[in-house]
Amino acid sequence: MTIPRPGPDPDDPWRRPDSGEGSPSGPPAERTPAPADASQPSSPDSSVPVAASDVAGSSGGGGGYSGPPPTTAPPPGWRPPVHLQPAPPRQLPGQDMIALDAQEQRAQRVTWAVGAIAGAVLVVLTCLLCTRLLF
């Protein structure tokens, strides 16, 4: 169960403004359908309701939304000419896989050694703290 909070409704910023005629969308008799656009198919099972296509018409601002402007293809030579061609990518030097494996093994041994030394120091410190607390 939701308890209403005092103050303005949180959905107020998303509501349509009042048109001043009593209801936000006006009475159904005042609605005028938007002019049919040749780019949009008009079928009886269209998913766009009449009220949604007449958003601007309900506020008295004109004939409604007539759809997006038509698109035209750009002219054939609209791109600027290319004068400089980039150089082809260079070849990377070859890799010595045996040397890479050896370096990786050495790095792993160093990591294990540092971890073992740190672990031994922590064990010694823990033993010292425990003996100090006990005695």
GROMACS .gro file of C-alpha atoms in nm:
model
  135
    1MET     CA    1   0.000   0.000   0.000
    2THR     CA    2   0.136   0.339  -0.096
    3ILE     CA    3   0.089   0.631   0.139
    4PRO     CA    4   0.043   0.963  -0.046
    5ARG     CA    5   0.301   1.224   0.046
    6PRO     CA    6   0.205   1.584   0.109
    7GLY     CA    7   0.310   1.835  -0.155
    8PRO     CA    8   0.310   1.831  -0.533
    9ASP     CA    9   0.263   1.510  -0.723
   10PRO     CA   10   0.599   1.368  -0.845
   11ASP     CA   11   0.447   1.321  -1.192
   12ASP     CA   12   0.357   1.690  -1.231
   13PRO     CA   13   0.666   1.783  -1.442
   14TRP     CA   14   0.569   1.516  -1.698
   15ARG     CA   15   0.201   1.608  -1.737
   16ARG     CA   16   0.067   1.811  -2.028
   17PRO     CA   17  -0.005   2.174  -1.948
   18ASP     CA   18  -0.369   2.277  -1.925
   19SER     CA   19  -0.501   2.430  -2.245
   20GLY     CA   20  -0.724   2.670  -2.052
   21GLU     CA   21  -1.047   2.514  -2.189
   22GLY     CA   22  -1.106   2.282  -1.894
   23SER     CA   23  -0.944   1.959  -2.013
   24PRO     CA   24  -0.586   1.901  -2.133
   25SER     CA   25  -0.683   1.767  -2.474
   26GLY     CA   26  -1.008   1.956  -2.532
   27PRO     CA   27  -1.345   1.806  -2.618
   28PRO     CA   28  -1.351   1.545  -2.894
   29ALA     CA   29  -1.562   1.769  -3.118
   30GLU     CA   30  -1.284   2.033  -3.140
   31ARG     CA   31  -1.016   1.792  -3.260
   32THR     CA   32  -0.925   1.816  -3.625
   33PRO     CA   33  -0.735   1.531  -3.785
   34ALA     CA   34  -0.386   1.603  -3.912
   35PRO     CA   35  -0.340   1.618  -4.291
   36ALA     CA   36  -0.246   1.286  -4.442
   37ASP     CA   37   0.123   1.255  -4.527
   38ALA     CA   38   0.227   1.064  -4.838
   39SER     CA   39   0.533   0.919  -4.663
   40GLN     CA   40   0.326   0.756  -4.387
   41PRO     CA   41   0.102   0.462  -4.474
   42SER     CA   42  -0.257   0.520  -4.376
   43SER     CA   43  -0.431   0.204  -4.272
   44PRO     CA   44  -0.726   0.147  -4.043
   45ASP     CA   45  -0.512  -0.060  -3.805
   46SER     CA   46  -0.253   0.216  -3.765
   47SER     CA   47  -0.094   0.221  -3.420
   48VAL     CA   48  -0.088   0.604  -3.402
   49PRO     CA   49  -0.407   0.735  -3.238
   50VAL     CA   50  -0.574   1.051  -3.366
   51ALA     CA   51  -0.517   1.235  -3.037
   52ALA     CA   52  -0.140   1.173  -3.052
   53SER     CA   53  -0.113   1.316  -3.402
   54ASP     CA   54  -0.297   1.632  -3.297
   55VAL     CA   55  -0.069   1.746  -3.012
   56ALA     CA   56  -0.015   2.097  -3.146
   57GLY     CA   57  -0.375   2.133  -3.263
   58SER     CA   58  -0.520   2.100  -2.912
   59SER     CA   59  -0.349   2.420  -2.798
   60GLY     CA   60  -0.480   2.615  -3.096
   61GLY     CA   61  -0.133   2.653  -3.251
   62GLY     CA   62  -0.197   2.522  -3.599
   63GLY     CA   63  -0.291   2.216  -3.797
   64GLY     CA   64  -0.097   1.960  -3.594
   65TYR     CA   65   0.211   1.756  -3.662
   66SER     CA   66   0.250   1.684  -4.029
   67GLY     CA   67   0.542   1.445  -3.994
   68PRO     CA   68   0.915   1.482  -4.050
   69PRO     CA   69   1.043   1.682  -4.344
   70PRO     CA   70   1.121   1.485  -4.658
   71THR     CA   71   1.475   1.362  -4.698
   72THR     CA   72   1.671   1.416  -5.015
   73ALA     CA   73   1.984   1.237  -5.121
   74PRO     CA   74   2.303   1.447  -5.131
   75PRO     CA   75   2.447   1.534  -5.471
   76PRO     CA   76   2.700   1.286  -5.612
   77GLY     CA   77   3.013   1.498  -5.555
   78TRP     CA   78   2.934   1.632  -5.209
   79ARG     CA   79   3.249   1.496  -5.042
   80PRO     CA   80   3.565   1.706  -5.054
   81PRO     CA   81   3.848   1.568  -5.268
   82VAL     CA   82   4.115   1.360  -5.093
   83HIS     CA   83   4.468   1.477  -5.175
   84LEU     CA   84   4.682   1.285  -4.923
   85GLN     CA   85   4.671   0.912  -4.881
   86PRO     CA   86   4.780   0.773  -4.543
   87ALA     CA   87   5.086   0.552  -4.539
   88PRO     CA   88   5.020   0.178  -4.512
   89PRO     CA   89   5.065   0.033  -4.163
   90ARG     CA   90   5.416  -0.078  -4.072
   91GLN     CA   91   5.504  -0.437  -3.989
   92LEU     CA   92   5.566  -0.511  -3.623
   93PRO     CA   93   5.890  -0.684  -3.534
   94GLY     CA   94   5.877  -1.058  -3.481
   95GLN     CA   95   5.834  -1.194  -3.128
   96ASP     CA   96   6.066  -1.448  -2.967
   97MET     CA   97   5.814  -1.672  -2.794
   98ILE     CA   98   6.079  -1.878  -2.610
   99ALA     CA   99   6.236  -1.565  -2.457
  100LEU     CA  100   5.891  -1.431  -2.365
  101ASP     CA  101   5.806  -1.757  -2.185
  102ALA     CA  102   6.135  -1.748  -1.994
  103GLN     CA  103   6.076  -1.388  -1.883
  104GLU     CA  104   5.723  -1.476  -1.773
  105GLN     CA  105   5.850  -1.768  -1.564
  106ARG     CA  106   6.113  -1.548  -1.397
  107ALA     CA  107   5.850  -1.285  -1.318
  108GLN     CA  108   5.625  -1.553  -1.170
  109ARG     CA  109   5.908  -1.681  -0.948
  110VAL     CA  110   5.978  -1.328  -0.822
  111THR     CA  111   5.609  -1.278  -0.744
  112TRP     CA  112   5.592  -1.605  -0.551
  113ALA     CA  113   5.910  -1.521  -0.359
  114VAL     CA  114   5.783  -1.176  -0.257
  115GLY     CA  115   5.451  -1.330  -0.149
  116ALA     CA  116   5.626  -1.600   0.056
  117ILE     CA  117   5.847  -1.344   0.231
  118ALA     CA  118   5.546  -1.121   0.308
  119GLY     CA  119   5.352  -1.421   0.440
  120ALA     CA  120   5.641  -1.527   0.665
  121VAL     CA  121   5.673  -1.174   0.805
  122LEU     CA  122   5.299  -1.164   0.878
  123VAL     CA  123   5.312  -1.504   1.054
  124VAL     CA  124   5.606  -1.390   1.270
  125LEU     CA  125   5.428  -1.064   1.360
  126THR     CA  126   5.107  -1.251   1.445
  127CYS     CA  127   5.301  -1.491   1.670
  128LEU     CA  128   5.471  -1.199   1.846
  129LEU     CA  129   5.139  -1.024   1.906
  130CYS     CA  130   4.975  -1.340   2.038
  131THR     CA  131   5.264  -1.419   2.276
  132ARG     CA  132   5.261  -1.061   2.403
  133LEU     CA  133   4.888  -1.082   2.475
  134LEU     CA  134   4.920  -1.419   2.649
  135PHE     CA  135   5.222  -1.336   2.866
   0.00000   0.00000   0.00000
